[in-house]
Amino acid sequence: MTAAVEWFTGERMGTRWTVKFARPADASPTPALPALRAAVERELDLVIAQMSVWDADSDLSRFNRAPAGHWQTLPEPLFEVLDCALDLAARSAGAYDPTVAPLVRLWGFGAGQPRDERPQRPPPRAEAIAEARARMGWQRLQLDRERRALRQPGGIELDLSSIAKGHAVDRVVACLAALGIRDALVDIGGELRASGQRPDGQPWRIAIEPPDLTFDAELPPRVLALREQAVATSGDSWHVFECDGRRYGHTLDPRSGWPLAHRLAAVTVLHASCMRADALATWLAVLGADAGLALAERLGIAALFVERDERGGSERFSSAMAPLLDAA
């Protein structure tokens, strides 16, 4: 008899998370459901305690408040995430920048303020955008890898929202594996990672829902068969507002200080690491479909781009993504 897929869900990090899993076929002992849930929640609470911009007592928030010249020793998970973020910032020439917090807050999407959900509101003044950008700059950060410490140059504020959720997914997968659960699908707010397979021997399958498009355009959901892979999506279907007929989304271009102005509605990335898939999706979203697709081809990234156009919407995907779509 084929084992059943078990699951449990909850809320953390401002979103809903779900774990689906199958117990070992050889009946190896594994924790009961309440113990598994408690272990997952401990992992998520650890990420919040270290990387949350909403928790004033998190390691990240304390660094953001630190005076110029202060060296802060980082716990290993936060160091790992920040090291990855700074690597991508350097490789992207600032298209991806973890010091974007002042800009995110200015546009009404940040922590420490009531989120402005008005569907219509004016954008910030150009002078305010320039002032926020002057307080940014990943190049100003000094990371001592030997001591695992980060220097606050003065006024820098980190925001790891574009990578921390993916890291949390990776941590939960590793936690489950350590408890004997190696066949699992973990979803935290739409960032997912699959390990092992379903009880029937089939891969874990997920549906990528198309983003909101213009007119009455409809694109069918894409189904992906995940084999030891993670998937993350960046788009403008959430936390948006309009002014004078223009749509402003929460994904910002650190190089200009403005929300994305191109036609890209969403980009989905597959990678072995959900942390990297999460950050890469943001980087590619900032670049847009043309430059993003060129980069994905150059680096061998599996990526699916959805654009708004005169017909409503269309898809483009990298060579590495094509066989994965076909296989599903």
Coordinates of C-alpha atoms in Angstrom, one line a residue:
M1 CA 0.0 0.0 0.0
T2 CA 1.4 3.4 -1.0
A3 CA 2.0 5.7 2.0
A4 CA -0.1 8.8 2.3
V5 CA 1.1 12.4 1.9
E6 CA 0.8 14.1 5.2
W7 CA 0.8 17.9 5.7
F8 CA 0.6 20.7 8.1
T9 CA 0.5 24.5 7.8
G10 CA 0.8 27.7 9.7
E11 CA 1.7 31.4 9.6
R12 CA 5.1 33.1 10.1
M13 CA 7.1 35.8 8.5
G14 CA 4.0 37.6 7.5
T15 CA 2.8 34.8 5.2
R16 CA 1.4 31.2 5.2
W17 CA 3.7 28.2 5.1
T18 CA 2.9 24.6 4.3
V19 CA 4.9 21.4 4.6
K20 CA 3.8 18.3 2.6
F21 CA 5.8 15.1 3.3
A22 CA 5.9 11.3 3.1
R23 CA 7.4 9.2 5.9
P24 CA 10.2 6.7 5.0
A25 CA 8.9 3.6 3.2
D26 CA 11.1 1.4 5.5
A27 CA 9.1 2.5 8.5
S28 CA 12.1 4.2 10.1
P29 CA 11.0 6.1 13.2
T30 CA 10.1 9.7 12.6
P31 CA 8.6 12.3 15.0
A32 CA 4.9 12.7 15.3
L33 CA 3.1 15.6 13.6
P34 CA 3.2 18.0 16.6
A35 CA 6.9 17.5 17.0
L36 CA 7.6 18.1 13.3
R37 CA 5.5 21.3 13.5
A38 CA 7.4 22.5 16.5
A39 CA 10.7 21.8 14.8
V40 CA 9.7 23.8 11.7
E41 CA 8.4 26.7 13.8
R42 CA 11.7 26.8 15.6
E43 CA 13.6 27.2 12.3
L44 CA 11.2 29.9 11.2
D45 CA 11.5 31.7 14.5
L46 CA 15.3 31.6 14.2
V47 CA 15.1 33.3 10.8
I48 CA 12.8 36.0 12.2
A49 CA 15.0 36.6 15.2
Q50 CA 18.1 37.1 13.0
M51 CA 16.8 38.6 9.7
S52 CA 13.4 40.3 10.2
V53 CA 13.1 44.0 9.3
W54 CA 9.8 44.0 11.2
D55 CA 11.2 42.8 14.5
A56 CA 13.1 45.6 16.3
D57 CA 15.1 43.1 18.3
S58 CA 16.4 41.0 15.4
D59 CA 20.1 40.9 14.7
L60 CA 19.4 42.7 11.4
S61 CA 17.5 45.5 13.1
R62 CA 20.2 46.0 15.7
F63 CA 22.8 46.3 12.9
N64 CA 20.6 48.9 11.1
R65 CA 20.5 51.0 14.3
A66 CA 24.2 50.6 15.1
P67 CA 26.5 53.7 15.1
A68 CA 29.2 54.2 12.4
G69 CA 32.3 52.1 12.9
H70 CA 30.4 49.4 14.9
W71 CA 31.5 45.8 14.1
Q72 CA 28.6 43.3 14.7
T73 CA 29.3 39.6 15.0
L74 CA 26.8 37.7 12.9
P75 CA 25.2 34.3 13.7
E76 CA 26.1 31.7 11.1
P77 CA 22.7 31.7 9.3
L78 CA 22.7 35.5 8.9
F79 CA 26.3 35.5 7.8
E80 CA 25.5 32.9 5.1
V81 CA 22.5 34.9 3.8
L82 CA 24.4 38.2 3.8
D83 CA 27.5 36.7 2.2
C84 CA 25.2 35.4 -0.7
A85 CA 23.4 38.8 -1.0
L86 CA 26.7 40.7 -1.2
D87 CA 28.1 38.3 -3.8
L88 CA 25.0 38.8 -6.0
A89 CA 25.1 42.6 -5.5
A90 CA 28.7 42.6 -6.8
R91 CA 27.9 40.3 -9.7
S92 CA 24.8 42.4 -10.6
A93 CA 26.6 45.7 -10.4
G94 CA 24.0 46.9 -7.9
A95 CA 20.8 45.7 -9.7
Y96 CA 20.5 43.5 -6.6
D97 CA 21.3 45.5 -3.4
P98 CA 20.5 44.4 0.1
T99 CA 20.9 48.0 1.4
V100 CA 17.7 49.0 -0.3
A101 CA 15.7 49.5 3.0
P102 CA 15.5 53.4 2.9
L103 CA 14.1 53.2 -0.7
V104 CA 11.6 50.5 0.2
R105 CA 10.4 52.5 3.2
L106 CA 10.1 55.7 1.1
W107 CA 7.8 54.0 -1.4
G108 CA 5.6 52.7 1.4
F109 CA 6.6 49.1 1.3
G110 CA 9.0 48.9 4.3
A111 CA 9.1 48.1 7.9
G112 CA 8.5 50.5 10.8
Q113 CA 5.5 52.2 9.3
P114 CA 1.9 51.3 8.5
R115 CA 1.8 49.8 5.1
D116 CA 0.1 52.2 2.7
E117 CA -2.3 50.0 0.7
R118 CA -4.1 52.9 -1.1
P119 CA -4.7 51.8 -4.7
Q120 CA -4.1 55.4 -5.8
R121 CA -1.4 57.7 -4.4
P122 CA 1.4 59.9 -5.7
P123 CA 5.0 58.6 -5.9
P124 CA 7.7 60.2 -3.7
R125 CA 9.4 63.4 -4.9
A126 CA 12.6 63.1 -6.9
E127 CA 14.5 64.8 -4.1
A128 CA 13.3 62.3 -1.5
I129 CA 14.3 59.4 -3.8
A130 CA 17.8 60.9 -4.3
E131 CA 18.1 61.3 -0.5
A132 CA 17.2 57.6 0.1
R133 CA 19.6 56.4 -2.6
A134 CA 22.4 58.4 -0.9
R135 CA 22.0 56.3 2.2
M136 CA 22.3 53.1 0.2
G137 CA 25.3 51.3 -1.2
W138 CA 26.4 47.6 -0.8
Q139 CA 29.9 48.7 -1.6
R140 CA 30.1 50.6 1.7
L141 CA 29.7 47.3 3.7
Q142 CA 32.8 45.6 5.1
L143 CA 32.4 41.9 5.8
D144 CA 35.1 40.2 7.8
R145 CA 34.7 36.5 6.9
E146 CA 37.3 35.3 9.3
R147 CA 35.6 36.9 12.3
R148 CA 32.1 36.6 10.7
A149 CA 31.5 40.2 11.5
L150 CA 30.0 43.2 9.6
R151 CA 31.0 46.8 9.9
Q152 CA 28.3 49.5 10.0
P153 CA 29.7 52.4 8.0
G154 CA 27.0 54.7 9.3
G155 CA 23.4 55.0 8.2
I156 CA 23.3 51.8 6.2
E157 CA 20.0 49.8 6.6
L158 CA 19.8 46.2 5.3
D159 CA 16.7 44.6 4.0
L160 CA 17.0 40.9 3.3
S161 CA 13.3 40.3 2.4
S162 CA 14.3 39.2 -1.2
I163 CA 16.4 36.3 0.1
A164 CA 15.5 35.4 3.7
K165 CA 12.3 33.6 2.9
G166 CA 14.2 31.4 0.4
H167 CA 16.8 30.7 3.1
A168 CA 14.0 29.8 5.5
V169 CA 12.7 27.2 3.0
D170 CA 16.2 25.7 2.8
R171 CA 16.5 25.5 6.6
V172 CA 13.1 23.7 6.9
V173 CA 14.1 21.2 4.3
A174 CA 17.4 20.5 6.1
C175 CA 15.5 20.3 9.5
L176 CA 13.1 17.7 8.1
A177 CA 15.9 15.6 6.6
A178 CA 17.7 15.6 10.0
L179 CA 14.5 14.2 11.5
G180 CA 14.3 11.4 9.0
I181 CA 11.9 13.1 6.5
R182 CA 13.6 13.2 3.2
D183 CA 10.6 13.3 0.9
A184 CA 9.0 16.7 1.3
L185 CA 7.7 19.8 -0.4
V186 CA 8.1 23.0 1.6
D187 CA 6.3 26.2 0.7
I188 CA 6.7 29.6 2.4
G189 CA 4.7 32.3 0.8
G190 CA 5.2 30.9 -2.7
E191 CA 8.9 30.1 -2.4
L192 CA 9.2 26.3 -2.6
R193 CA 11.7 23.5 -2.5
A194 CA 11.2 19.8 -3.1
S195 CA 13.3 17.0 -1.7
G196 CA 12.9 13.3 -2.6
Q197 CA 9.7 12.3 -4.2
R198 CA 6.0 11.5 -3.6
P199 CA 5.1 8.1 -2.1
D200 CA 4.0 6.9 -5.6
G201 CA 7.5 7.5 -6.9
Q202 CA 6.5 10.6 -8.9
P203 CA 8.2 14.0 -8.4
W204 CA 6.5 16.7 -6.5
R205 CA 4.5 18.9 -8.9
I206 CA 3.6 22.5 -8.4
A207 CA 1.5 25.0 -10.4
I208 CA 2.9 28.4 -11.2
E209 CA -0.1 30.7 -11.4
P210 CA 0.2 33.4 -14.0
P211 CA 0.3 37.0 -12.7
D212 CA -2.4 39.6 -13.1
L213 CA -2.3 40.8 -16.7
T214 CA -4.0 43.6 -18.7
F215 CA -7.2 43.2 -20.6
D216 CA -8.8 39.7 -20.5
A217 CA -5.6 37.9 -21.2
E218 CA -5.3 34.4 -19.8
L219 CA -2.2 32.3 -19.6
P220 CA -2.6 28.7 -18.4
P221 CA -0.9 27.8 -15.1
R222 CA 2.5 26.1 -15.7
V223 CA 3.1 22.9 -13.9
L224 CA 6.6 22.0 -12.9
A225 CA 7.9 18.7 -11.7
L226 CA 10.5 19.4 -9.1
R227 CA 13.4 17.0 -8.6
E228 CA 15.6 18.2 -5.7
Q229 CA 14.9 21.8 -6.9
A230 CA 13.6 25.0 -5.5
V231 CA 11.4 27.6 -7.2
A232 CA 10.9 31.3 -6.5
T233 CA 8.9 34.0 -8.2
S234 CA 9.3 37.8 -8.2
G235 CA 6.5 39.9 -9.7
D236 CA 4.3 43.0 -9.3
S237 CA 0.9 41.3 -8.6
W238 CA 1.3 42.1 -4.9
H239 CA 1.7 45.4 -3.0
V240 CA 1.0 47.8 -5.9
F241 CA -0.5 51.2 -6.3
E242 CA -1.3 53.5 -9.3
C243 CA -1.0 57.1 -10.1
D244 CA -2.0 58.9 -13.4
G245 CA -2.4 55.5 -15.1
R246 CA 1.0 54.1 -14.1
R247 CA 1.3 51.0 -12.0
Y248 CA 4.0 51.0 -9.2
G249 CA 5.0 47.6 -7.7
H250 CA 7.0 46.8 -4.7
T251 CA 10.1 45.5 -6.6
L252 CA 12.4 48.5 -6.8
D253 CA 15.4 49.1 -9.1
P254 CA 18.2 50.2 -6.7
R255 CA 20.0 51.9 -9.6
S256 CA 17.2 54.4 -10.3
G257 CA 15.3 54.4 -7.1
W258 CA 12.0 53.7 -8.9
P259 CA 9.8 50.7 -9.2
L260 CA 10.3 48.6 -12.3
A261 CA 9.2 50.5 -15.5
H262 CA 9.4 47.7 -18.0
R263 CA 6.7 45.2 -19.1
L264 CA 7.8 42.3 -17.0
A265 CA 4.9 41.0 -14.8
A266 CA 6.7 38.1 -13.1
V267 CA 9.8 35.9 -13.3
T268 CA 10.1 32.4 -11.9
V269 CA 13.5 30.8 -11.2
L270 CA 14.5 27.2 -10.5
H271 CA 17.7 26.5 -8.6
A272 CA 19.0 23.8 -6.2
S273 CA 19.0 26.5 -3.4
C274 CA 15.8 28.3 -2.6
M275 CA 17.9 31.1 -1.1
R276 CA 19.6 31.7 -4.4
A277 CA 16.4 31.2 -6.4
D278 CA 14.7 33.9 -4.3
A279 CA 17.5 36.4 -4.8
L280 CA 18.0 35.6 -8.5
A281 CA 14.3 36.1 -9.2
T282 CA 14.6 39.6 -7.8
W283 CA 17.8 40.3 -9.8
L284 CA 16.2 39.1 -13.1
A285 CA 13.0 41.0 -12.4
V286 CA 15.0 44.3 -12.0
L287 CA 16.7 43.6 -15.3
G288 CA 13.5 42.9 -17.2
A289 CA 12.8 40.2 -19.7
D290 CA 15.3 41.2 -22.4
A291 CA 18.4 41.7 -20.2
G292 CA 17.2 39.1 -17.7
L293 CA 16.8 36.4 -20.3
A294 CA 20.3 37.2 -21.7
L295 CA 21.8 36.8 -18.2
A296 CA 19.9 33.6 -17.6
E297 CA 21.2 32.1 -20.8
R298 CA 24.8 33.2 -20.0
L299 CA 24.7 31.8 -16.5
G300 CA 22.6 28.7 -17.3
I301 CA 19.7 29.8 -15.0
A302 CA 16.3 28.1 -15.5
A303 CA 13.9 31.1 -15.7
L304 CA 10.4 31.8 -17.0
F305 CA 9.4 35.4 -17.8
V306 CA 5.9 36.7 -18.2
E307 CA 5.4 40.1 -19.9
R308 CA 2.5 42.4 -20.4
D309 CA 2.0 43.3 -24.0
E310 CA -0.6 44.6 -26.4
R311 CA -2.3 41.2 -26.5
G312 CA -2.4 41.1 -22.7
G313 CA 0.6 38.8 -21.8
S314 CA 3.2 36.4 -23.2
E315 CA 5.8 34.1 -21.9
R316 CA 9.5 33.7 -22.6
F317 CA 11.9 31.2 -21.0
S318 CA 15.6 30.3 -20.9
S319 CA 17.1 27.2 -22.5
A320 CA 17.6 25.7 -19.1
M321 CA 13.9 26.1 -18.2
A322 CA 12.5 24.7 -21.5
P323 CA 13.0 21.0 -20.8
L324 CA 11.6 21.4 -17.3
L325 CA 8.4 22.8 -18.7
D326 CA 8.1 20.1 -21.2
A327 CA 8.8 17.4 -18.7
A328 CA 6.0 18.5 -16.4

